[in-house]
XYZ file of C-alpha atoms in Angstrom:
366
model
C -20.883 8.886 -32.627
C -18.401 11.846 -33.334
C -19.545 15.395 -33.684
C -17.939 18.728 -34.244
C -18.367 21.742 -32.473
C -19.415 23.830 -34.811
C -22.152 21.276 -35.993
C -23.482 21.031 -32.638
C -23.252 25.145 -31.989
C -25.692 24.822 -35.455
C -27.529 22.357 -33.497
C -28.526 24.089 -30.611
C -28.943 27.634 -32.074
C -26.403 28.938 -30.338
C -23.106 31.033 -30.793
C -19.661 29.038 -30.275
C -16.989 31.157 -28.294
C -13.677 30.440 -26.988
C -13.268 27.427 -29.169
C -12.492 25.805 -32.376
C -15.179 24.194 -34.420
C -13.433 21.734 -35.995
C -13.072 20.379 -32.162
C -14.258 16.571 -32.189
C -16.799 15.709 -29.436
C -18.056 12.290 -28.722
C -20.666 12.510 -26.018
C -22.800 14.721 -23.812
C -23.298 14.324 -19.932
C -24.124 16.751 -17.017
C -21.584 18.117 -14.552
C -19.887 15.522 -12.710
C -20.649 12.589 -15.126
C -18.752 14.390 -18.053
C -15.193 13.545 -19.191
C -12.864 14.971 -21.907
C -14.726 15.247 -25.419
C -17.745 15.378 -24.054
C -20.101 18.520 -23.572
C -21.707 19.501 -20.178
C -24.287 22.532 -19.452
C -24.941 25.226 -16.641
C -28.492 26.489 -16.441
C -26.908 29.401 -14.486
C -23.982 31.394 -15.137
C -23.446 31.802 -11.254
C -22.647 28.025 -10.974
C -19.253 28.861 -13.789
C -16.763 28.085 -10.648
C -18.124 24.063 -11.047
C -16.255 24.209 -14.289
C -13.209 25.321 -12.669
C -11.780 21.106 -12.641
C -14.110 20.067 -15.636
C -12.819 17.738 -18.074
C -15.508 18.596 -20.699
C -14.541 20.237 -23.803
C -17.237 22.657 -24.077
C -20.238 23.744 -22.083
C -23.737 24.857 -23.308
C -24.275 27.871 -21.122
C -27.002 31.017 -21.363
C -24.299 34.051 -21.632
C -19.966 34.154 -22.158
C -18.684 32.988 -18.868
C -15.589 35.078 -18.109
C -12.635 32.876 -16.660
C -13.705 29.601 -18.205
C -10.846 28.298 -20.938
C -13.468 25.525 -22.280
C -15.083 25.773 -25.270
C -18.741 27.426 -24.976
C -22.017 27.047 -26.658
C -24.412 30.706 -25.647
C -27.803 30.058 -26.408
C -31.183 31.184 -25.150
C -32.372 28.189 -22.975
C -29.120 25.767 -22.383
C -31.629 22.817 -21.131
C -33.614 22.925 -24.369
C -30.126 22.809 -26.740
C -28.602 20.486 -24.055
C -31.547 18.099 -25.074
C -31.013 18.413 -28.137
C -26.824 17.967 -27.731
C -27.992 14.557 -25.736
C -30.072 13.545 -28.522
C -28.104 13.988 -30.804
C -25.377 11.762 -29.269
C -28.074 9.123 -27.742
C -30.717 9.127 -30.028
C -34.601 7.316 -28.875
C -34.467 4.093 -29.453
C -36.890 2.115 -30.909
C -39.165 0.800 -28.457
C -40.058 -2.248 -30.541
C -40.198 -5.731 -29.444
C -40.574 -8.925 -30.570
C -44.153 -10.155 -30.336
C -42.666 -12.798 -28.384
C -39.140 -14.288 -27.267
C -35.901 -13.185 -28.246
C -35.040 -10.727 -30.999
C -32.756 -11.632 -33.419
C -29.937 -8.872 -33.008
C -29.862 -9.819 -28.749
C -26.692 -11.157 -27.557
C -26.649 -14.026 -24.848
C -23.910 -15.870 -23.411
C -23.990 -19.437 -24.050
C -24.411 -20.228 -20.296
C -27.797 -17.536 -19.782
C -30.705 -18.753 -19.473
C -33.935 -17.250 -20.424
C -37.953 -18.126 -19.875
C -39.378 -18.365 -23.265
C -42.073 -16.096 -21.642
C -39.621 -13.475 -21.265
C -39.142 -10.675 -24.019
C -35.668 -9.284 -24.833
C -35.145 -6.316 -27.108
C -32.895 -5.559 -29.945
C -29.409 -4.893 -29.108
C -29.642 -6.176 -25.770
C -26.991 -8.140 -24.356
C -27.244 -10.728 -21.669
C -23.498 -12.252 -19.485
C -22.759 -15.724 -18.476
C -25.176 -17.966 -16.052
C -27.585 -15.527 -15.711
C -31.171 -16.134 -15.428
C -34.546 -14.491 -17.072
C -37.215 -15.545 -15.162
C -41.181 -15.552 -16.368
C -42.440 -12.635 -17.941
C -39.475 -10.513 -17.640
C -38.783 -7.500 -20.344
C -35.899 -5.991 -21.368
C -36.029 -3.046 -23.890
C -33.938 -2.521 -26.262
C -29.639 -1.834 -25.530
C -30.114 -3.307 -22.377
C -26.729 -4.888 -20.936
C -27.094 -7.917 -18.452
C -23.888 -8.890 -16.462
C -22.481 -12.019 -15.160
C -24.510 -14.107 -12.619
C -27.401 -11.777 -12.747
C -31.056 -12.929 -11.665
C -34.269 -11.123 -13.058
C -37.263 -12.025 -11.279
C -40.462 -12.169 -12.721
C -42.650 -9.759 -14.245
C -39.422 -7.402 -13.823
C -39.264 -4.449 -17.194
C -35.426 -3.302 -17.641
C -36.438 -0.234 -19.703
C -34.375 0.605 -22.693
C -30.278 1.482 -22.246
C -30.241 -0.008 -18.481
C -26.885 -1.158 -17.505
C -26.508 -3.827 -15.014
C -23.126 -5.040 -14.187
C -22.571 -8.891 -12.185
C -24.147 -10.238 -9.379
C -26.891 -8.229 -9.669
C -30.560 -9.605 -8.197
C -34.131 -7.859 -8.879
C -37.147 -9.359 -7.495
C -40.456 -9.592 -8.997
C -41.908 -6.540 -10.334
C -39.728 -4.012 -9.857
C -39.486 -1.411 -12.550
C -35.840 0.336 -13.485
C -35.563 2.741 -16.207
C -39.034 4.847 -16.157
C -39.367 8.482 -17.161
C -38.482 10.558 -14.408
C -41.568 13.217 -12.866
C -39.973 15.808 -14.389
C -42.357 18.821 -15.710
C -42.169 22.575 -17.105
C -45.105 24.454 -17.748
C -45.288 25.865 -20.977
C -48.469 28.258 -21.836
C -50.295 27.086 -18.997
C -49.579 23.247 -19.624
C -47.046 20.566 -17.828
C -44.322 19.854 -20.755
C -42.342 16.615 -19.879
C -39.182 17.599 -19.528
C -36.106 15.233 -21.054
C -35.797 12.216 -20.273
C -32.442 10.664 -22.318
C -30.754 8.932 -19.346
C -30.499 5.523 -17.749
C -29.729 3.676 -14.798
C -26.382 1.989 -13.945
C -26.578 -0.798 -11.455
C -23.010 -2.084 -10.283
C -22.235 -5.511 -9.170
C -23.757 -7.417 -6.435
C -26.574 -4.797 -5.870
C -30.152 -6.739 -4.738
C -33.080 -5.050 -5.133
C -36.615 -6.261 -3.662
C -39.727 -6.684 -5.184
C -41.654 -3.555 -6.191
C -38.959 -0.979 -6.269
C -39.405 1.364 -8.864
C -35.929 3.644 -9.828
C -36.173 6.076 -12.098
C -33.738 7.203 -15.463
C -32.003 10.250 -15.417
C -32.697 13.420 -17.236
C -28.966 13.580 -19.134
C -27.103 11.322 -17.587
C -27.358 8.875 -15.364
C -29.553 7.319 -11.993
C -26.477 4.917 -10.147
C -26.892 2.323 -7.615
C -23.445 1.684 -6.299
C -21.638 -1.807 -5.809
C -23.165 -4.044 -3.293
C -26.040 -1.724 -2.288
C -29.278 -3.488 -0.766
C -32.469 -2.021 -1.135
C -35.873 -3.290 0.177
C -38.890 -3.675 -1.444
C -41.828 -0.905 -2.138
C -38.770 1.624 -2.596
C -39.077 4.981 -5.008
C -35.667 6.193 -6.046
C -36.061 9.200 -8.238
C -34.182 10.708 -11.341
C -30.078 11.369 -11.400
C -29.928 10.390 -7.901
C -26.208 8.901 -7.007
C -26.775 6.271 -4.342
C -23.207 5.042 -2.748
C -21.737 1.668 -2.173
C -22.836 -0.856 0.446
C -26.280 1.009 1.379
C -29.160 -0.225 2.885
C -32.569 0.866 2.334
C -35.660 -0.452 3.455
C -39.230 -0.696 2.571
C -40.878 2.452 1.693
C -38.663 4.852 1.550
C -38.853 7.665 -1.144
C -35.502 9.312 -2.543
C -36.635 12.432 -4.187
C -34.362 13.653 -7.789
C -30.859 14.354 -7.546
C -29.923 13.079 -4.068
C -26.865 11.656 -3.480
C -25.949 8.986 -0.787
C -22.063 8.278 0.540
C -20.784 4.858 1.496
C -22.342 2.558 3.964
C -25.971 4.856 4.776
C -28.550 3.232 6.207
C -32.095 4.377 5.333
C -34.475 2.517 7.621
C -38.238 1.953 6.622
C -40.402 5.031 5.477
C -37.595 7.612 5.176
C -38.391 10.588 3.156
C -35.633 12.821 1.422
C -35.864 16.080 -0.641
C -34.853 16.695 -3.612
C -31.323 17.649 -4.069
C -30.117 15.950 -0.912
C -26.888 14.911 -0.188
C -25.669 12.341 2.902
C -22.418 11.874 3.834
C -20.843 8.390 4.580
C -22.370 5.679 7.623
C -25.085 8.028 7.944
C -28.176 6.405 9.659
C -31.761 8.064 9.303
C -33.943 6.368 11.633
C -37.687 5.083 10.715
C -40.248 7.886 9.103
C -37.734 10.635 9.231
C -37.974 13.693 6.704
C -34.714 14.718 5.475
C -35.073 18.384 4.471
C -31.044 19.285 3.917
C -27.605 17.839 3.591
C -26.534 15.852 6.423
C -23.084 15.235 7.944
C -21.522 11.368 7.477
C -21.251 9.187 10.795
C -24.321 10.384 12.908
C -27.976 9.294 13.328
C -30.643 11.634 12.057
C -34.352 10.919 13.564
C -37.805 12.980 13.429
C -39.532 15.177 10.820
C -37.740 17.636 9.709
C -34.782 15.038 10.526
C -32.159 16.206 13.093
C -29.041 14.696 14.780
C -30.066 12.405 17.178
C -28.824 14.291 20.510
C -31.072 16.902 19.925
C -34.239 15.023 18.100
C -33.981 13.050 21.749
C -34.172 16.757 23.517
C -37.424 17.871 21.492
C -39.076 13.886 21.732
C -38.670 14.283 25.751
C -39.796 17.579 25.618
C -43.068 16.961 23.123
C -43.674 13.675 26.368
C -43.571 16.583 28.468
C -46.406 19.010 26.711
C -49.322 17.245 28.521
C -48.182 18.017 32.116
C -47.206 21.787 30.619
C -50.388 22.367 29.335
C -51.779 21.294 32.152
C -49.814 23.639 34.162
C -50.107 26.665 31.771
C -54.355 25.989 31.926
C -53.786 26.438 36.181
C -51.696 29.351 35.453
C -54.350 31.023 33.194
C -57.057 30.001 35.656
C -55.232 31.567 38.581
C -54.492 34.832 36.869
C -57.853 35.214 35.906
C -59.341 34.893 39.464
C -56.744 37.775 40.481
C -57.027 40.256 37.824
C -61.217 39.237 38.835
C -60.311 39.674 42.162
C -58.267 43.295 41.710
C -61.233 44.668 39.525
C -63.483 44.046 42.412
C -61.518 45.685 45.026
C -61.507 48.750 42.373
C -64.677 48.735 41.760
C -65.450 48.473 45.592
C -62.890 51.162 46.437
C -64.479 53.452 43.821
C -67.893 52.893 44.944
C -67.022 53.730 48.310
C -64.971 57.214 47.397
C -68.430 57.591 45.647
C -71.231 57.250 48.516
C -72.683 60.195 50.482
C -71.760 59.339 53.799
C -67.704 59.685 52.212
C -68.945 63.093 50.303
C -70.660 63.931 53.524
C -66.749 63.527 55.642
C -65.344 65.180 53.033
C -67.153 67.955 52.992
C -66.972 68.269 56.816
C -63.486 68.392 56.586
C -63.168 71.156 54.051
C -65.400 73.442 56.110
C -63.606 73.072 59.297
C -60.532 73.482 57.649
């Protein structure tokens, strides 16, 4: 699909600067997914230096961004005309399927097999020797690779792309909305949700895992990426090539992994994350920022290893300390005890008559 500028300025009730509207675009993706002819958004004008080595050819933004020689879109609120941009270009699909087997407009290589339990949308496409297991779905535009195998009970919600080699075990879910909300007169709005997920070759993904679309664009698995089962990997998150991630562990939205992480069992990240190549996050960590490639990252808030060893010998040590601080308390308390008494004794004795008696004495024979 092929739209003009100025149709999609009309679109998004906005104001087209710094462009021409008879400018062809065929496609609408966020920053970093977005090539030439396509159109990207900021949601803040302080972010303008990420267009600086943009291919787009225009950018929905909320006011003129000064220095930026790509077309522009100004409107209001750019994520509600974005939405609107992405729709436009990757319209809903129906969500009908066949009340049972294969519809019609599917595509399967002569070599695929599929379960005559399974249920395969329109439009999807399915590559050579792969399998469909028992009670598998696949929504509609789905693409299948080479040498895949779907496990049962698997859904491949609609517009999933899986490229060859690619295994999911039973009951694994790839494609849902997102949990992606903005309140709107006191209410949770969904948010858009007119992404997908890309899965590249030779990726194997256990049973239960659950990875989510992305908002615009898209959710990736990279090539050859292993990922255990009861895993949660949120929207637009960019997970690298040759990672391993085991059971339970919860990628929040937007993280990004490098090449060759390992994310051992119950690892938590934040949202927004990013972790650079080989890194290793040891068992029930909480990653709360970016961390550096090639180290080990253990504990909650996750550190490098060096100094999560430091606080973990210290925290053995807090027994013995308190221990030692309850002595410390008990013998300061018996002295200050021990120096009010002496006051109190030396002022009772600077008090008694036999003292004002001497004292008196004193004065008078002085």
């Amino acid at each position: 699909m092929k739209k003009r500028l100025s149709s999609l300025a009309i679109l998004a009730e906005g104001k087209l600067i710094n462009g021409d509207g008879d400018t062809v675009c065929h496609g609408a993706f966020p920053l970093g997914e977005e090539r030439s002819g396509h159109v990207t958004m900021i949601d803040d004008p302080r972010r303008a230096a990420d267009l600086e080595h943009s291919e787009a050819t225009a950018v929905v933004c909320s006011e003129p961004l000064a220095n930026v020689s790509i077309a522009q879109i100004v409107v209001d609120d750019p994520r509600e005309a974005f939405t609107k941009i992405v729709a436009c270009f990757r319209p809903p699909v129906s969500l009908e399927l066949p009340g049972w087997g294969i519809d019609p407009s599917a595509s399967l290589a002569d070599s695929a097999r599929v379960h005559p339990s399974a249920i395969i949308g329109a439009g999807v496409t399915i590559g050579q020797r792969s399998r469909i297991m028992p009670g598998v779905v696949v929504m509609p535009n789905t693409q299948i690779g080479d040498d895949c195998v779907i496990h049962s009970n698997v859904t491949l919600y609609e517009n999933t792309q899986i490229r060859d080699r690619v295994i999911i075990h039973a009951g694994s879910i790839i494609g849902a909305n997102g949990f992606g909300y903005r309140q709107v007169a006191g209410r949770h709005v969904p948010t858009a949700q007119l992404g997908y997920v890309q899965i590249e070759s030779d990726v194997e993904i256990g049973a239960s895992v659950t990875i989510d679309r992305g908002t615009y664009g898209t959710t990736q698995i990279g090539e050859g990426t292993k990922i255990d089962n009861q895993v949660m990997i949120a929207h637009n998150c960019k997970i690298g090539r040759h990672n391993l991630i085991c059971s339970q562990v919860g990628i929040a939205g937007s993280c990004t992994t490098g090449d060759y992480v390992i994310l051992a069992g119950q690892v938590g990240l934040k949202d927004h994350i990013t972790l650079g190549d080989q890194t290793i996050v040891g068992a029930q960590a909480g990653v709360m920022e970016d961390c550096e490639g090639n180290q080990v990252y253990l504990g909650s808030p996750a550190t490098p290893q060096r100094e999560q060893m430091q606080i973990m010998a210290v925290e053995r040590k807090l027994p013995e300390m308190r221990r030692e601080i309850k002595n410390l308390r008990r013998d300061i308390d018996r002295m200050i005890k021990q120096s009010e008494e002496a006051g109190k004794a030396s002022m009772s004795t600077a008090k008694s008559p036999e003292s004002i008696s001497i004292r008196c004495h004193k004065k008078r024979a002085a």
